[in-house]
Amino acid sequence: MKRSRDTAASELFAALYPRLAGWCRRLVDDDETAHEIASEAFTRLWARWSRVEEPRGFLYVTAANLVRDHWRRLERERRAMRRATTEAALDSRTEPTDPSVRLLVQSLPQRLRVPILLHYYADMPIREVSVLTGRKEGTVKADLHAARELLRVHLRRSLDHSL
């Protein structure tokens, strides 16, 4: 039974993978991503092998869903880059941030710095910061709180020294 299953899967892979990967390639315009998507579709098929009645249809629907996920991820990255570029252009024209605050933000650990930059400097809602960083919304909120507390302590300390 296992031998025939392996044989059937190998034959299906040999027959459909090149066409599926080529179809994905036309949709994502990148060889590596196309092969990753096609491979992932076959991996998901293999995991459900005994329950899938129409493997070819399953592969194409799964690949289409993975392509759509890829496009969504690219769009989120493009929006983040546009926001960051816009913010950088605005920052260069009007210097609203005290250089010492900027240095303090830069000195934060990356885990705290990234949410601060995305939420306050790129003006992203917490939900979007959560998606981009792959963290839960509650974690993002906690990181923002911890970062604000660190900044508050450092600012208070620097103000005390300047007086």
GROMACS .gro file of C-alpha atoms in nm:
model
  163
    1MET     CA    1   0.000   0.000   0.000
    2LYS     CA    2   0.271   0.249   0.100
    3ARG     CA    3   0.477   0.154  -0.204
    4SER     CA    4   0.189   0.224  -0.443
    5ARG     CA    5   0.116   0.550  -0.262
    6ASP     CA    6   0.479   0.661  -0.299
    7THR     CA    7   0.481   0.555  -0.663
    8ALA     CA    8   0.157   0.740  -0.737
    9ALA     CA    9   0.286   1.054  -0.563
   10SER     CA   10   0.616   1.039  -0.752
   11GLU     CA   11   0.439   0.997  -1.084
   12LEU     CA   12   0.203   1.284  -1.005
   13PHE     CA   13   0.495   1.504  -0.904
   14ALA     CA   14   0.685   1.425  -1.225
   15ALA     CA   15   0.377   1.492  -1.436
   16LEU     CA   16   0.248   1.811  -1.270
   17TYR     CA   17   0.532   1.991  -1.093
   18PRO     CA   18   0.693   2.156  -1.400
   19ARG     CA   19   0.360   2.290  -1.524
   20LEU     CA   20   0.250   2.405  -1.176
   21ALA     CA   21   0.584   2.578  -1.109
   22GLY     CA   22   0.565   2.746  -1.452
   23TRP     CA   23   0.213   2.866  -1.382
   24CYS     CA   24   0.325   3.006  -1.046
   25ARG     CA   25   0.625   3.169  -1.214
   26ARG     CA   26   0.399   3.364  -1.447
   27LEU     CA   27   0.195   3.484  -1.149
   28VAL     CA   28   0.476   3.585  -0.912
   29ASP     CA   29   0.746   3.675  -1.166
   30ASP     CA   30   1.019   3.507  -0.961
   31ASP     CA   31   1.165   3.157  -1.014
   32GLU     CA   32   1.258   3.092  -0.652
   33THR     CA   33   0.921   3.201  -0.513
   34ALA     CA   34   0.739   3.002  -0.780
   35HIS     CA   35   0.927   2.685  -0.687
   36GLU     CA   36   0.864   2.747  -0.316
   37ILE     CA   37   0.492   2.784  -0.380
   38ALA     CA   38   0.471   2.476  -0.604
   39SER     CA   39   0.671   2.272  -0.352
   40GLU     CA   40   0.450   2.388  -0.067
   41ALA     CA   41   0.138   2.292  -0.264
   42PHE     CA   42   0.278   1.940  -0.313
   43THR     CA   43   0.375   1.920   0.055
   44ARG     CA   44   0.019   2.009   0.156
   45LEU     CA   45  -0.118   1.756  -0.091
   46TRP     CA   46   0.109   1.487   0.049
   47ALA     CA   47  -0.012   1.563   0.404
   48ARG     CA   48  -0.374   1.509   0.290
   49TRP     CA   49  -0.303   1.244   0.025
   50SER     CA   50  -0.562   0.989   0.138
   51ARG     CA   51  -0.841   1.250   0.167
   52VAL     CA   52  -0.791   1.434  -0.164
   53GLU     CA   53  -1.003   1.303  -0.449
   54GLU     CA   54  -0.873   1.538  -0.720
   55PRO     CA   55  -0.499   1.601  -0.663
   56ARG     CA   56  -0.451   1.826  -0.968
   57GLY     CA   57  -0.735   2.058  -0.863
   58PHE     CA   58  -0.613   2.057  -0.504
   59LEU     CA   59  -0.263   2.155  -0.618
   60TYR     CA   60  -0.380   2.447  -0.830
   61VAL     CA   61  -0.625   2.580  -0.570
   62THR     CA   62  -0.358   2.553  -0.299
   63ALA     CA   63  -0.098   2.721  -0.522
   64ALA     CA   64  -0.346   2.999  -0.607
   65ASN     CA   65  -0.406   3.060  -0.235
   66LEU     CA   66  -0.031   3.067  -0.170
   67VAL     CA   67   0.020   3.311  -0.459
   68ARG     CA   68  -0.253   3.534  -0.316
   69ASP     CA   69  -0.082   3.523   0.026
   70HIS     CA   70   0.246   3.616  -0.144
   71TRP     CA   71   0.083   3.913  -0.319
   72ARG     CA   72  -0.072   4.032   0.009
   73ARG     CA   73   0.264   4.009   0.184
   74LEU     CA   74   0.428   4.209  -0.097
   75GLU     CA   75   0.158   4.474  -0.077
   76ARG     CA   76   0.204   4.508   0.300
   77GLU     CA   77   0.579   4.547   0.247
   78ARG     CA   78   0.522   4.808  -0.026
   79ARG     CA   79   0.286   5.006   0.198
   80ALA     CA   80   0.537   4.996   0.483
   81MET     CA   81   0.815   5.112   0.251
   82ARG     CA   82   0.598   5.395   0.115
   83ARG     CA   83   0.516   5.508   0.467
   84ALA     CA   84   0.878   5.486   0.577
   85THR     CA   85   0.993   5.677   0.266
   86THR     CA   86   0.727   5.943   0.318
   87GLU     CA   87   0.822   5.978   0.683
   88ALA     CA   88   1.191   6.004   0.595
   89ALA     CA   89   1.115   6.276   0.339
   90LEU     CA   90   0.904   6.467   0.590
   91ASP     CA   91   1.172   6.428   0.859
   92SER     CA   92   1.439   6.563   0.627
   93ARG     CA   93   1.230   6.874   0.545
   94THR     CA   94   1.107   6.953   0.894
   95GLU     CA   95   1.315   6.834   1.187
   96PRO     CA   96   1.032   6.761   1.434
   97THR     CA   97   1.225   6.513   1.641
   98ASP     CA   98   1.492   6.623   1.880
   99PRO     CA   99   1.817   6.449   1.775
  100SER     CA  100   1.861   6.321   2.128
  101VAL     CA  101   1.521   6.146   2.113
  102ARG     CA  102   1.617   5.997   1.778
  103LEU     CA  103   1.942   5.868   1.930
  104LEU     CA  104   1.753   5.724   2.225
  105VAL     CA  105   1.511   5.543   1.992
  106GLN     CA  106   1.806   5.410   1.793
  107SER     CA  107   1.965   5.283   2.114
  108LEU     CA  108   1.660   5.073   2.206
  109PRO     CA  109   1.690   4.696   2.162
  110GLN     CA  110   1.560   4.595   1.819
  111ARG     CA  111   1.266   4.409   1.975
  112LEU     CA  112   1.144   4.745   2.114
  113ARG     CA  113   1.280   4.977   1.845
  114VAL     CA  114   1.096   4.820   1.550
  115PRO     CA  115   0.745   4.860   1.698
  116ILE     CA  116   0.824   5.220   1.802
  117LEU     CA  117   0.944   5.309   1.453
  118LEU     CA  118   0.651   5.142   1.280
  119HIS     CA  119   0.382   5.271   1.516
  120TYR     CA  120   0.499   5.624   1.593
  121TYR     CA  121   0.726   5.713   1.303
  122ALA     CA  122   0.545   5.529   1.021
  123ASP     CA  123   0.203   5.592   1.182
  124MET     CA  124   0.091   5.230   1.153
  125PRO     CA  125  -0.190   5.096   1.367
  126ILE     CA  126  -0.100   4.829   1.620
  127ARG     CA  127  -0.277   4.561   1.414
  128GLU     CA  128  -0.053   4.633   1.113
  129VAL     CA  129   0.261   4.640   1.330
  130SER     CA  130   0.150   4.302   1.464
  131VAL     CA  131   0.117   4.159   1.112
  132LEU     CA  132   0.448   4.301   0.990
  133THR     CA  133   0.646   4.184   1.292
  134GLY     CA  134   0.469   3.850   1.328
  135ARG     CA  135   0.385   3.924   1.693
  136LYS     CA  136   0.050   3.923   1.869
  137GLU     CA  137  -0.117   4.260   1.919
  138GLY     CA  138  -0.083   4.227   2.297
  139THR     CA  139   0.291   4.168   2.259
  140VAL     CA  140   0.324   4.476   2.037
  141LYS     CA  141   0.136   4.684   2.297
  142ALA     CA  142   0.360   4.552   2.575
  143ASP     CA  143   0.673   4.625   2.369
  144LEU     CA  144   0.551   4.979   2.296
  145HIS     CA  145   0.486   5.033   2.666
  146ALA     CA  146   0.830   4.900   2.763
  147ALA     CA  147   0.996   5.117   2.498
  148ARG     CA  148   0.811   5.430   2.616
  149GLU     CA  149   0.915   5.358   2.974
  150LEU     CA  150   1.280   5.321   2.874
  151LEU     CA  151   1.265   5.641   2.671
  152ARG     CA  152   1.097   5.824   2.960
  153VAL     CA  153   1.370   5.715   3.203
  154HIS     CA  154   1.649   5.809   2.961
  155LEU     CA  155   1.492   6.147   2.880
  156ARG     CA  156   1.437   6.227   3.246
  157ARG     CA  157   1.799   6.131   3.321
  158SER     CA  158   1.933   6.347   3.034
  159LEU     CA  159   1.716   6.642   3.142
  160ASP     CA  160   1.842   6.611   3.500
  161HIS     CA  161   2.203   6.621   3.374
  162SER     CA  162   2.143   6.922   3.153
  163LEU     CA  163   2.006   7.137   3.439
   0.00000   0.00000   0.00000
